[in-house]
Short mmCIF file of C-alpha atoms in Angstrom, two decimals:
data_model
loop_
_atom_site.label_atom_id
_atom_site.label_comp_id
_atom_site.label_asym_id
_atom_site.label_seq_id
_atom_site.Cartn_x
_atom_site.Cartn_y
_atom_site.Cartn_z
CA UNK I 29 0.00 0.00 0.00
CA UNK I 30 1.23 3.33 -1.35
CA UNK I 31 -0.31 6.53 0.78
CA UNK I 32 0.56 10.03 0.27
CA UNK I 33 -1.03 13.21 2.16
CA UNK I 34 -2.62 16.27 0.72
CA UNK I 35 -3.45 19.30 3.24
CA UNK I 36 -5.77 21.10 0.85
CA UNK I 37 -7.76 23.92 3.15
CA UNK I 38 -8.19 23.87 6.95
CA UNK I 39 -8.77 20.59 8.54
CA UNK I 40 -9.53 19.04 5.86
CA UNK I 41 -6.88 16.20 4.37
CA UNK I 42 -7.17 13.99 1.38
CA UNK I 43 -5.25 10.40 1.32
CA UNK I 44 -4.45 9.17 -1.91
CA UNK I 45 -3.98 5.19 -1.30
CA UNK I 46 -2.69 2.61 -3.43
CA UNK I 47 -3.15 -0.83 -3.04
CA UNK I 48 -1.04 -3.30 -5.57
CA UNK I 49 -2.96 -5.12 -8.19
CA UNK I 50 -1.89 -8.39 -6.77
CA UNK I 51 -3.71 -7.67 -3.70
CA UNK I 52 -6.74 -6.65 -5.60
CA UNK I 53 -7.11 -9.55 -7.76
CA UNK I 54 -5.87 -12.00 -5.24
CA UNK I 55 -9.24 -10.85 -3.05
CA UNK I 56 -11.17 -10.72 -6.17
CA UNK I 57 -10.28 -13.98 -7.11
CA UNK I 58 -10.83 -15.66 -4.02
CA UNK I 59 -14.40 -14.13 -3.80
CA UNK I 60 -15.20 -15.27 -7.46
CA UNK I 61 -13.81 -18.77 -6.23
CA UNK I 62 -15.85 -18.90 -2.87
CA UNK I 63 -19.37 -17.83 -5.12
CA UNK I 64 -18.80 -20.80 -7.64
CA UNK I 65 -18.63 -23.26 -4.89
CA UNK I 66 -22.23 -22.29 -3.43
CA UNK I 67 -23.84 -20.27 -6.18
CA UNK I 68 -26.36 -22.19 -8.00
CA UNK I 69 -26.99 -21.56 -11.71
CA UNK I 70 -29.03 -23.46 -14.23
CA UNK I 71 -27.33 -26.13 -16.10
CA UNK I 72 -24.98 -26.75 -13.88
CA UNK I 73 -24.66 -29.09 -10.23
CA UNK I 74 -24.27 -27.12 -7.16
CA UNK I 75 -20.62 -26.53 -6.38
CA UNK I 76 -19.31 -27.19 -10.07
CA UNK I 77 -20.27 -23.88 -11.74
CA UNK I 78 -17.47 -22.51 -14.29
CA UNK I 79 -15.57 -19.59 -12.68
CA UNK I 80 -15.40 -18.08 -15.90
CA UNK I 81 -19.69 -18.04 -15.79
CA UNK I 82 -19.40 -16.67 -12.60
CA UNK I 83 -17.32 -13.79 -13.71
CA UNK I 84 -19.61 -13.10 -16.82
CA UNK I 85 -22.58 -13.31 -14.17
CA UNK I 86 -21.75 -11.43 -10.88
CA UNK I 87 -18.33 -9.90 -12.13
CA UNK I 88 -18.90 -6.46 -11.82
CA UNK I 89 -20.89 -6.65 -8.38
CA UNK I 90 -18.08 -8.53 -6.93
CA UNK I 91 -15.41 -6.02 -7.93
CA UNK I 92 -17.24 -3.18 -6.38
CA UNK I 93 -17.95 -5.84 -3.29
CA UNK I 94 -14.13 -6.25 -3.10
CA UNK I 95 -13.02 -2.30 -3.67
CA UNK I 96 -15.05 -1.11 -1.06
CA UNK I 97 -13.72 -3.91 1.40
CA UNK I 98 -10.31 -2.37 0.42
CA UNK I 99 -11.19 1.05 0.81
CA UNK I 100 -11.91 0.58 3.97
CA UNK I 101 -9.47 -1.86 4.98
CA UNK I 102 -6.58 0.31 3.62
CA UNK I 103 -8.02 3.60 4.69
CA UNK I 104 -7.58 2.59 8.36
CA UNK I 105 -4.30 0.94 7.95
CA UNK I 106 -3.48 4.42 6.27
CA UNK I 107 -4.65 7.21 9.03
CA UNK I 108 -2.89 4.69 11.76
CA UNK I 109 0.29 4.31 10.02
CA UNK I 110 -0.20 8.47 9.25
CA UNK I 111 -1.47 9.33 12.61
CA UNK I 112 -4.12 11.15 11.25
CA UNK I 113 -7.39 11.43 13.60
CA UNK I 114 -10.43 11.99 11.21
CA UNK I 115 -13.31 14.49 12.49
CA UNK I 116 -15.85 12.41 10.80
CA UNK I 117 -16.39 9.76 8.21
CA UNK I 118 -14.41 9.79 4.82
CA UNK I 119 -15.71 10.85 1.37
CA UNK I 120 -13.85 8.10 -0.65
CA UNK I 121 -13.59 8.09 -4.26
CA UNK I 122 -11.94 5.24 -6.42
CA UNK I 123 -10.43 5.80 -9.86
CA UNK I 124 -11.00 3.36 -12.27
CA UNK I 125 -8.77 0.69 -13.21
CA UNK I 126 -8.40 -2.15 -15.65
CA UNK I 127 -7.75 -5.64 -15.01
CA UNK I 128 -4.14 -6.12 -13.55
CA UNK I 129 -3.79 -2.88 -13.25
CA UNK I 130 -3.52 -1.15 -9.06
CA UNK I 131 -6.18 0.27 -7.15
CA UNK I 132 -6.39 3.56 -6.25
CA UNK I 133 -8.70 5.99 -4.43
CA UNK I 134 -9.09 8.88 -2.82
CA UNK I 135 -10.48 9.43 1.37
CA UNK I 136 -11.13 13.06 1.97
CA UNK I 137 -11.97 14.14 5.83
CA UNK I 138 -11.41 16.77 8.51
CA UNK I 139 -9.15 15.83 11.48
CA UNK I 140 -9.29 17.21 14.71
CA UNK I 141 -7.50 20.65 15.61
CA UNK I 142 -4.79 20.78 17.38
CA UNK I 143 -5.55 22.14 21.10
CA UNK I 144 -3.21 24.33 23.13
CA UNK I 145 -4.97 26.15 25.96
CA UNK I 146 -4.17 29.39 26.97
CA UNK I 147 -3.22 29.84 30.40
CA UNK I 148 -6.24 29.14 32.71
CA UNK I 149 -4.83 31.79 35.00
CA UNK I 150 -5.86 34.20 33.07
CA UNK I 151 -9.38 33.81 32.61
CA UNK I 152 -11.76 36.54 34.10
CA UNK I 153 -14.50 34.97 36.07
CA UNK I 154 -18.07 36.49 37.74
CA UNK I 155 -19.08 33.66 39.91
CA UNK I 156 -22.67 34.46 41.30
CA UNK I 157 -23.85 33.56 44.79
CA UNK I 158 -27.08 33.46 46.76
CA UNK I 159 -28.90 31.92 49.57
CA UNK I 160 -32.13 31.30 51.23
CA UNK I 161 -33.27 33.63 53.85
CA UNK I 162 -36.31 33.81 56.15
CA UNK I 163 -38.04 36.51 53.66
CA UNK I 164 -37.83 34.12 50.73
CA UNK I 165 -39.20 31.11 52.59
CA UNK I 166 -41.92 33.23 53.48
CA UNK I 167 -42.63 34.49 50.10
CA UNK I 168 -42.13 30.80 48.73
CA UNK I 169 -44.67 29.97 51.29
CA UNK I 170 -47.32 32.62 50.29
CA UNK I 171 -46.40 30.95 46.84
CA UNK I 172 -47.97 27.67 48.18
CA UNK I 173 -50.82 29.20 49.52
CA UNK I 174 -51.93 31.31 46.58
CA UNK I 175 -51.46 27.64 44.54
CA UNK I 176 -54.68 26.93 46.80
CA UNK I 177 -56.51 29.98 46.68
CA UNK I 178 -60.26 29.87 45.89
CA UNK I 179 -61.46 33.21 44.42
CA UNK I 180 -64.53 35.81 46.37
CA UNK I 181 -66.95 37.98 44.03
CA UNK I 182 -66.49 41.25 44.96
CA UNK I 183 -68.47 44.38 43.48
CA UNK I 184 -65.94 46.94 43.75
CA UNK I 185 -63.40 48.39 41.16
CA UNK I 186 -60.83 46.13 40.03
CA UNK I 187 -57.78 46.27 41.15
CA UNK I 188 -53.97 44.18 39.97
CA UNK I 189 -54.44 40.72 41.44
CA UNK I 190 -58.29 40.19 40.80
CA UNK I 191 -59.27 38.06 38.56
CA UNK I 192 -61.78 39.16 36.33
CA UNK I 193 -64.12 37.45 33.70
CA UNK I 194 -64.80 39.57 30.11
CA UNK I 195 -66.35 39.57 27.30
CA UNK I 196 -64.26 40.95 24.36
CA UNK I 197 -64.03 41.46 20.40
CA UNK I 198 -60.80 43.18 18.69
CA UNK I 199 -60.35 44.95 15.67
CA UNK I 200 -58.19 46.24 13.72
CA UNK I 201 -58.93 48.96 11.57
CA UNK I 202 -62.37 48.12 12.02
CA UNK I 203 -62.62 44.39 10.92
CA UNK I 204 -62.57 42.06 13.70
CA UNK I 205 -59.38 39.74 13.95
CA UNK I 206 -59.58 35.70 13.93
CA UNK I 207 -58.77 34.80 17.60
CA UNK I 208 -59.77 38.28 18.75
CA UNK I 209 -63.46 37.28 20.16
CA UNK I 210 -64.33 35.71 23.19
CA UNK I 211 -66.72 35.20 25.68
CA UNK I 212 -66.80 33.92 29.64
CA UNK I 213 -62.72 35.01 29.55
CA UNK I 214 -60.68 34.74 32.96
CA UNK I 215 -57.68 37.09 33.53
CA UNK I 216 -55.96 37.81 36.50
CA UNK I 217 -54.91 41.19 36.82
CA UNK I 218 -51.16 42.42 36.33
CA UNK I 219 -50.48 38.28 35.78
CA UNK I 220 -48.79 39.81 32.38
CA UNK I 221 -50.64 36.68 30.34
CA UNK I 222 -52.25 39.55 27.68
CA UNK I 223 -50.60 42.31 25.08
CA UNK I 224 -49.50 45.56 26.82
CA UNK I 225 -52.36 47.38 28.06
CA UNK I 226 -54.88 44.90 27.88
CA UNK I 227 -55.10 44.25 31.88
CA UNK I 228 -53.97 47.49 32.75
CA UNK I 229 -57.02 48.94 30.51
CA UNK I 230 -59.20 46.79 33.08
CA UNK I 231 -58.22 48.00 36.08
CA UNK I 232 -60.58 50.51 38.24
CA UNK I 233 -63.46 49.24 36.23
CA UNK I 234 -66.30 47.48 37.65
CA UNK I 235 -68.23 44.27 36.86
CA UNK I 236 -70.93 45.33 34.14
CA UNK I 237 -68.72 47.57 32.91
CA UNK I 238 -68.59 48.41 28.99
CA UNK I 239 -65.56 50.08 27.60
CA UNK I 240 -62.95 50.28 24.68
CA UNK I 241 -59.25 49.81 24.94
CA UNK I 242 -56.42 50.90 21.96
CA UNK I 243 -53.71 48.85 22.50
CA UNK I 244 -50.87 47.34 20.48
CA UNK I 245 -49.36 44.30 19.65
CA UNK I 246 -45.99 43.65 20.11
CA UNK I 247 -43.30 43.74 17.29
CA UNK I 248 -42.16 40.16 18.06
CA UNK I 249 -45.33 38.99 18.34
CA UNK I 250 -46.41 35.21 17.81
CA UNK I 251 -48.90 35.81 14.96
CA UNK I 252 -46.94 37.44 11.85
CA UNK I 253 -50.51 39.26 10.99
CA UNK I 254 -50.61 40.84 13.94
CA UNK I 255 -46.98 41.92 14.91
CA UNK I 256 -47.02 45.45 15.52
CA UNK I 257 -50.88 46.46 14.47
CA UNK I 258 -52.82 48.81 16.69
CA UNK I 259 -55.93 47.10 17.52
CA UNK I 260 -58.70 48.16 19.67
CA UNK I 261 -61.13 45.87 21.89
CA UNK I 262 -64.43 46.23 23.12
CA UNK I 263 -64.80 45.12 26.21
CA UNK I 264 -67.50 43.67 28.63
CA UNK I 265 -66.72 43.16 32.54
CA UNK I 266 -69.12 40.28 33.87
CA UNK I 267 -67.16 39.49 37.24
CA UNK I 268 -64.29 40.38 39.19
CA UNK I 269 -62.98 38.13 41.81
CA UNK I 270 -60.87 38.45 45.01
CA UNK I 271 -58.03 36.33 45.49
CA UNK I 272 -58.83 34.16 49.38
CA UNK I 273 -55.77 33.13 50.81
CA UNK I 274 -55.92 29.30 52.83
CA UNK I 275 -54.70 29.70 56.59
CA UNK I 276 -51.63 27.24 57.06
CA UNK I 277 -53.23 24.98 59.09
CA UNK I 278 -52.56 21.26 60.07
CA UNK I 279 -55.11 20.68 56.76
CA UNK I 280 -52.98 22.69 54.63
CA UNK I 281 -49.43 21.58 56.01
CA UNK I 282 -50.47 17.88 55.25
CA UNK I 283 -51.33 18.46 51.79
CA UNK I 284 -47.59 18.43 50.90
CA UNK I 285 -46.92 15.36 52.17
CA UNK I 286 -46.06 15.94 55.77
CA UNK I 287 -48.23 13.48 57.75
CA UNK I 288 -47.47 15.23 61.05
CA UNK I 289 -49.02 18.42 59.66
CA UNK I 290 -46.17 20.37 61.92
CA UNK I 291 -45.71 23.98 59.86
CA UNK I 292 -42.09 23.89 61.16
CA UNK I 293 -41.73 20.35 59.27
CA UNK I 294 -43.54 21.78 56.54
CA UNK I 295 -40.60 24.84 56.36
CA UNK I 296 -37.74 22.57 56.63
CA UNK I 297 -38.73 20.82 53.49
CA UNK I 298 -40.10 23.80 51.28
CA UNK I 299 -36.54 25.69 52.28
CA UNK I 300 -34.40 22.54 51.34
CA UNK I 301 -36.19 22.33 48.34
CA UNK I 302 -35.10 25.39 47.68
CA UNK I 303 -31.38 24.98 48.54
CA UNK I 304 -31.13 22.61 46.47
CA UNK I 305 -32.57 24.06 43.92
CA UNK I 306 -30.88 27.21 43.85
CA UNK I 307 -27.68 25.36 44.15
CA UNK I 308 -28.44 23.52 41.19
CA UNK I 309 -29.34 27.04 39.17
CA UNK I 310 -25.78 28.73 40.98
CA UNK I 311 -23.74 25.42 39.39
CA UNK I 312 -25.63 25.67 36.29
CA UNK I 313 -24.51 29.41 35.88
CA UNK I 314 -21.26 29.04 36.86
CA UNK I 315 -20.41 26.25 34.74
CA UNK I 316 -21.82 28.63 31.84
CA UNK I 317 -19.52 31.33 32.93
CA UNK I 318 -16.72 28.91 32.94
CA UNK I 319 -17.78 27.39 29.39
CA UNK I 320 -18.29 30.97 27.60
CA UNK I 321 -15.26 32.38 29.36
CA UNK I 322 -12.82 29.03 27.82
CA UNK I 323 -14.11 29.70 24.15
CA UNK I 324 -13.43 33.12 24.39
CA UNK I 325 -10.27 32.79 25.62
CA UNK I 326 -9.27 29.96 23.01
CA UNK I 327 -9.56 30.56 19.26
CA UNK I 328 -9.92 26.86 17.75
CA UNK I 329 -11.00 25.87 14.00
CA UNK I 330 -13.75 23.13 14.34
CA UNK I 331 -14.51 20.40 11.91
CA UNK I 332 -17.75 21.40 9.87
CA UNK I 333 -18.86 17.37 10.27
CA UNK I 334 -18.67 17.31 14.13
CA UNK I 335 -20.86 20.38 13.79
CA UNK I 336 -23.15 19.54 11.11
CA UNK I 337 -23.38 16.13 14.24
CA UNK I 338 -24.45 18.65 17.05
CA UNK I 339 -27.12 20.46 14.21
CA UNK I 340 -28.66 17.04 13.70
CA UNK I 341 -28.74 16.12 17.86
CA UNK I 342 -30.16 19.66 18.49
CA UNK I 343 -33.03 19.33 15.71
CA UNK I 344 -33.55 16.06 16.26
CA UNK I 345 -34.21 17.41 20.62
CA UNK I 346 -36.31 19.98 19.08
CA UNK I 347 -38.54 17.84 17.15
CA UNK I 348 -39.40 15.54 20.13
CA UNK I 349 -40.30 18.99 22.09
CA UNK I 350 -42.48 20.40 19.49
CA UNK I 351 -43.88 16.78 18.41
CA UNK I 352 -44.94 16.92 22.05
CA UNK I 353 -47.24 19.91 21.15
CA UNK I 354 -48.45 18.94 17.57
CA UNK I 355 -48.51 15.83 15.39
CA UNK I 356 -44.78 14.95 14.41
CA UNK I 357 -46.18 14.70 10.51
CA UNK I 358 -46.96 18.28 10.59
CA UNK I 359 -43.63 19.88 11.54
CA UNK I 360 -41.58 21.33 8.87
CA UNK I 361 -38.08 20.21 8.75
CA UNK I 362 -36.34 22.81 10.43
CA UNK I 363 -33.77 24.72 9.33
CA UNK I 364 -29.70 24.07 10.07
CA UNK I 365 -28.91 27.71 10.10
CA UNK I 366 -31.05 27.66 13.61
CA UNK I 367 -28.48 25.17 15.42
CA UNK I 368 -25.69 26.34 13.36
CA UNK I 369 -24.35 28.64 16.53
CA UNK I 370 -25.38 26.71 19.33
CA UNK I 371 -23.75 23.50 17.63
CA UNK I 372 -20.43 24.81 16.99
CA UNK I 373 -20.06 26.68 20.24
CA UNK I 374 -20.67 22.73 21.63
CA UNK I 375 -18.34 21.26 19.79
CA UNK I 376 -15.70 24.33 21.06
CA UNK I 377 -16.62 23.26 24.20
CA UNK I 378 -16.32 19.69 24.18
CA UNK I 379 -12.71 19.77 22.75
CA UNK I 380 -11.50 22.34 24.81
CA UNK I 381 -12.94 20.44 27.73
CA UNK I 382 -11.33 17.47 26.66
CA UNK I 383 -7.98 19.14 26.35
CA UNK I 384 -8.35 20.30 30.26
CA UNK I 385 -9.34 16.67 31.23
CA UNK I 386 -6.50 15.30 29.34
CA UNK I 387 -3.32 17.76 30.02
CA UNK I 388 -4.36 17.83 33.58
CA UNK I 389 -4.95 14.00 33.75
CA UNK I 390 -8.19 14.63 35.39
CA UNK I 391 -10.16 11.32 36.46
CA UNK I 392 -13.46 10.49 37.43
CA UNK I 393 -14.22 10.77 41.04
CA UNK I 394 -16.54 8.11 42.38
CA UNK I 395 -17.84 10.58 45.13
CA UNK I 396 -18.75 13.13 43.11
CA UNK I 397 -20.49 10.17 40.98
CA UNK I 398 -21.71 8.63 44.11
CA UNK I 399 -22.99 12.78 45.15
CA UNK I 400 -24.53 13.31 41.92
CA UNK I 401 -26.42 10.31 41.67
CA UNK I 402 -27.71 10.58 45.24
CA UNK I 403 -28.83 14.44 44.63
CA UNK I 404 -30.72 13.01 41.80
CA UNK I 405 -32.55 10.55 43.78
CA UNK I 406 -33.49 12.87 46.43
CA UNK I 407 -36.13 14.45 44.23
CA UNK I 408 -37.66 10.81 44.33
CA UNK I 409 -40.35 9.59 46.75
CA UNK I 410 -38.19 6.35 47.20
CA UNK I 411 -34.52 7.33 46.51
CA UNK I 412 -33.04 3.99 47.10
CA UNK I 413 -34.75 2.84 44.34
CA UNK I 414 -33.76 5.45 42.21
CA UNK I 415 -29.69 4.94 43.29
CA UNK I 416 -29.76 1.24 42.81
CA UNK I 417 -31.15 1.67 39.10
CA UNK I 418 -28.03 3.90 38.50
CA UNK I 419 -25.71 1.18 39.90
CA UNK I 420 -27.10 -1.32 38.15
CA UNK I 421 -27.52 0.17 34.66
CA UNK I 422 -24.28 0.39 32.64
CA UNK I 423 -25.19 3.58 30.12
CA UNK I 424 -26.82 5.67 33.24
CA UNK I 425 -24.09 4.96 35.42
CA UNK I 426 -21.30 6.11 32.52
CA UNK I 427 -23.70 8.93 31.53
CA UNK I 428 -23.31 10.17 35.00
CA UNK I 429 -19.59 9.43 35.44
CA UNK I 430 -19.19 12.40 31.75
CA UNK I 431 -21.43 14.41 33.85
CA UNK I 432 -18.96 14.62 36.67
CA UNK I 433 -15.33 14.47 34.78
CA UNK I 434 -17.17 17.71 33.04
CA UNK I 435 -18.07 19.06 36.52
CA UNK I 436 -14.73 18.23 37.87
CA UNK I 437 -13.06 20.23 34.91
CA UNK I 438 -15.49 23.13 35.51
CA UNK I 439 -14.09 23.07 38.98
CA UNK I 440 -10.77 23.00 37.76
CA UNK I 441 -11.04 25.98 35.45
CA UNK I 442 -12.69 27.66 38.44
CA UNK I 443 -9.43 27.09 40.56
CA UNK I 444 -7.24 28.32 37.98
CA UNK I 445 -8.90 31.38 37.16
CA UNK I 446 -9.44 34.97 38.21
CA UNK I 447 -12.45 34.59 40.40
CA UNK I 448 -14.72 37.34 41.57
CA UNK I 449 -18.41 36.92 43.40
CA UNK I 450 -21.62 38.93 42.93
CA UNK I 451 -23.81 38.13 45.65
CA UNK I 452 -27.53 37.84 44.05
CA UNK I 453 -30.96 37.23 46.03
CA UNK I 454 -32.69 34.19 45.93
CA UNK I 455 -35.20 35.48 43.09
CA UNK I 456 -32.49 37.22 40.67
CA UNK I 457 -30.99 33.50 40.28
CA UNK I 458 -34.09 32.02 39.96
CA UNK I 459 -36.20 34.36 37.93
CA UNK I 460 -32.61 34.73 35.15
CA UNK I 461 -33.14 30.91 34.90
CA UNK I 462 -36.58 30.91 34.29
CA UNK I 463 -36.22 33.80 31.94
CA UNK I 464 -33.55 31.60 29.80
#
């Protein structure tokens, strides 16, 4: 086998392979040899058909049976004895050849980039931090309690926080809009749910009330037909409603699952819930810190296949999420140029993250595995359940042993770098995650 190496743009290489025509025909021969024993033909007895028919039969199928065999075969030989390590999967190409003549094709691929990190050290970092205090228990609890709220008719002006029941019909330069009519409506007040305007038009007005709003819609609104139109609604108030808090009561406490009913009990489980939540959300953000901060600071070229990969994971994610909402046949095959960014800012990642792992010699830690998979479980209403399915389910347990090497070289980075904290209350963390 002859190989030579072409660099021609990039990352992209191109192997020009040779293999001897002895070797070719000595394979192709063998094959035709093999198919004579056990091909049947007409005419003849099993096992005694004419090599020569068998040529004139299956000839050329065999050859191109035998060249790609040897495409492959060679190809690997080739990027081994080159030490080449290909991105993605070869585009081969053989030339043609005559009958004693050699074999030789073409494999054109990307290879991966050569990594050198810049110094960890001097990467910027603004790590967030937050905590749980008394006030945001309390408003967590008030939270709980307005989740089991029953509502109180009330015949005075409405106010943010009622909810009210309308009649309405919109227009738009005078011709009533499909989806703008409706009747027996329930808003709450100031809940945001409606266009600018629209609840705020409601307020102070009381129930038989009969009135026109002018309102618009958002630019980046939903509906392209109505992005941006001034629209007005008429307006009918039929009811307006009074939010009625629950007392926390041995009733209430025990309909979250603590039999003793004890409010104390009840606010040592709401407030870990929320510890561990919010430490989930800080780890989450810091990790992204870490991640945008290391691409940044390291300019790599990426292989257009392992990112045209991530495009076909991320629409392939996005699919299943819409197909949740609407039959799968419906949606339209969505568009690369969406993922494009996302995907190769992944792939940056995942190399660069593999360089840390590897020129620090990083290893898994079986306590952070151990810690991860036990956090996991706690969200469970039997966790031992839950942490003996990890141990005893190959593909979850290594899924979770990536998920902490990648923590682990988070936490590395972090150690390395220029670190600073912003301190950040409970519902700034929260309410940025939601918002993403």
């Amino acid at each position: 086998m002859q190989v030579s190496v072409e660099a021609s743009q990039g990352l992209e290489r191109t192997l020009t392979i040779t293999v001897a025509a002895e070797q070719f025909e000595k394979e192709f021969d063998g094959r035709i040899r093999q198919l004579s024993k056990t091909q049947r033909v007409d005419g003849f007895r099993p096992g005694k058909v004419p090599v020569s028919v068998i040529k004139k039969r299956f000839g050329a199928a065999i050859e191109n049976e035998v060249a790609g065999e040897v495409m492959q075969r060679n190809f690997f030989e080739a990027i081994v004895a080159e030490k080449l390590n290909p991105a993605g999967a070869p585009k081969v190409a053989p030339k043609a050849r005559k009958k004693g003549e050699e074999f030789t094709f073409t494999a054109t691929f990307e290879v991966y980039p050569d990594v050198k990190l810049a110094e960890l050290a001097e990467l910027t970092l603004e790590k967030e931090t937050a905590e749980v205090t008394d006030a945001d228990l309390d408003k967590m609890l008030d939270t709980l309690r307005k989740q089991h709220a029953t509502w109180s008719d009330v015949e005075v002006d409405s106010v943010d926080g009622n909810q009210v029941t309308v009649d309405f019909e919109g227009s738009i330069d005078g011709e009533v809009f499909e989806g703008g009519k409706a009747e027996g409506f329930q808003i709450v007040l100031g809940s945001g749910r409606m266009i600018p305007g629209f609840e705020s038009g409601i307020v102070g007005n009381k129930v038989g009330s009969e009135f026109t709003l002018d309102v618009n819609f958002p630019e980046d609104y939903h509906a392209e037909n109505l992005k941006g139109k001034a629209a007005q609604f008429v307006i009918k108030l039929t009811k307006v409603e009074e939010q009625i808090l629950p007392e926390i009561t041995e009733e209430f406490v025990k309909k979250f699952g603590v039999e003793s009913g004890d409010i104390e009990a009840l606010k040592t489980d709401v407030k870990q819930n929320m510890q561990r939540e919010l430490e989930q959300v800080l780890k989450n953000s810091a990790k992204d810190v870490v991640l945008t901060a290391l691409v940044a600071g390291n300019e790599i070229e990426v292989p257009k296949a392992l990112i045209e990969g991530e495009v076909t994971i991320l629409r392939k994610q996005a699919m299943e999420r819409y197909g949740k909402q609407m039959d799968p046949k419906n949606l339209p095959e969505l568009p690369a140029e969406l993922f494009a960014e996302q995907a190769e800012k992944r792939v940056k990642v995942g190399l660069l993250l593999g360089e840390v792992i590897k020129g620090n010699e990083l290893k898994v830690d079986q306590d952070k595995v151990t810690a991860l998979i036990e956090s996991a479980a706690s969200a469970y209403e039997n966790p031992t359940e839950v942490i003996e399915y990890y141990k005893n389910n190959k593909e979850m347990m290594q899924n979770m042993e990536n998920v902490a090497l990648e923590e682990q070289a988070v936490d590395f980075i972090i150690e390395k770098a220029k670190v600073s904290e912003v301190n950040k209350s409970f519902d700034d963390v929260m309410n940025k995650m939601a918002a993403q």
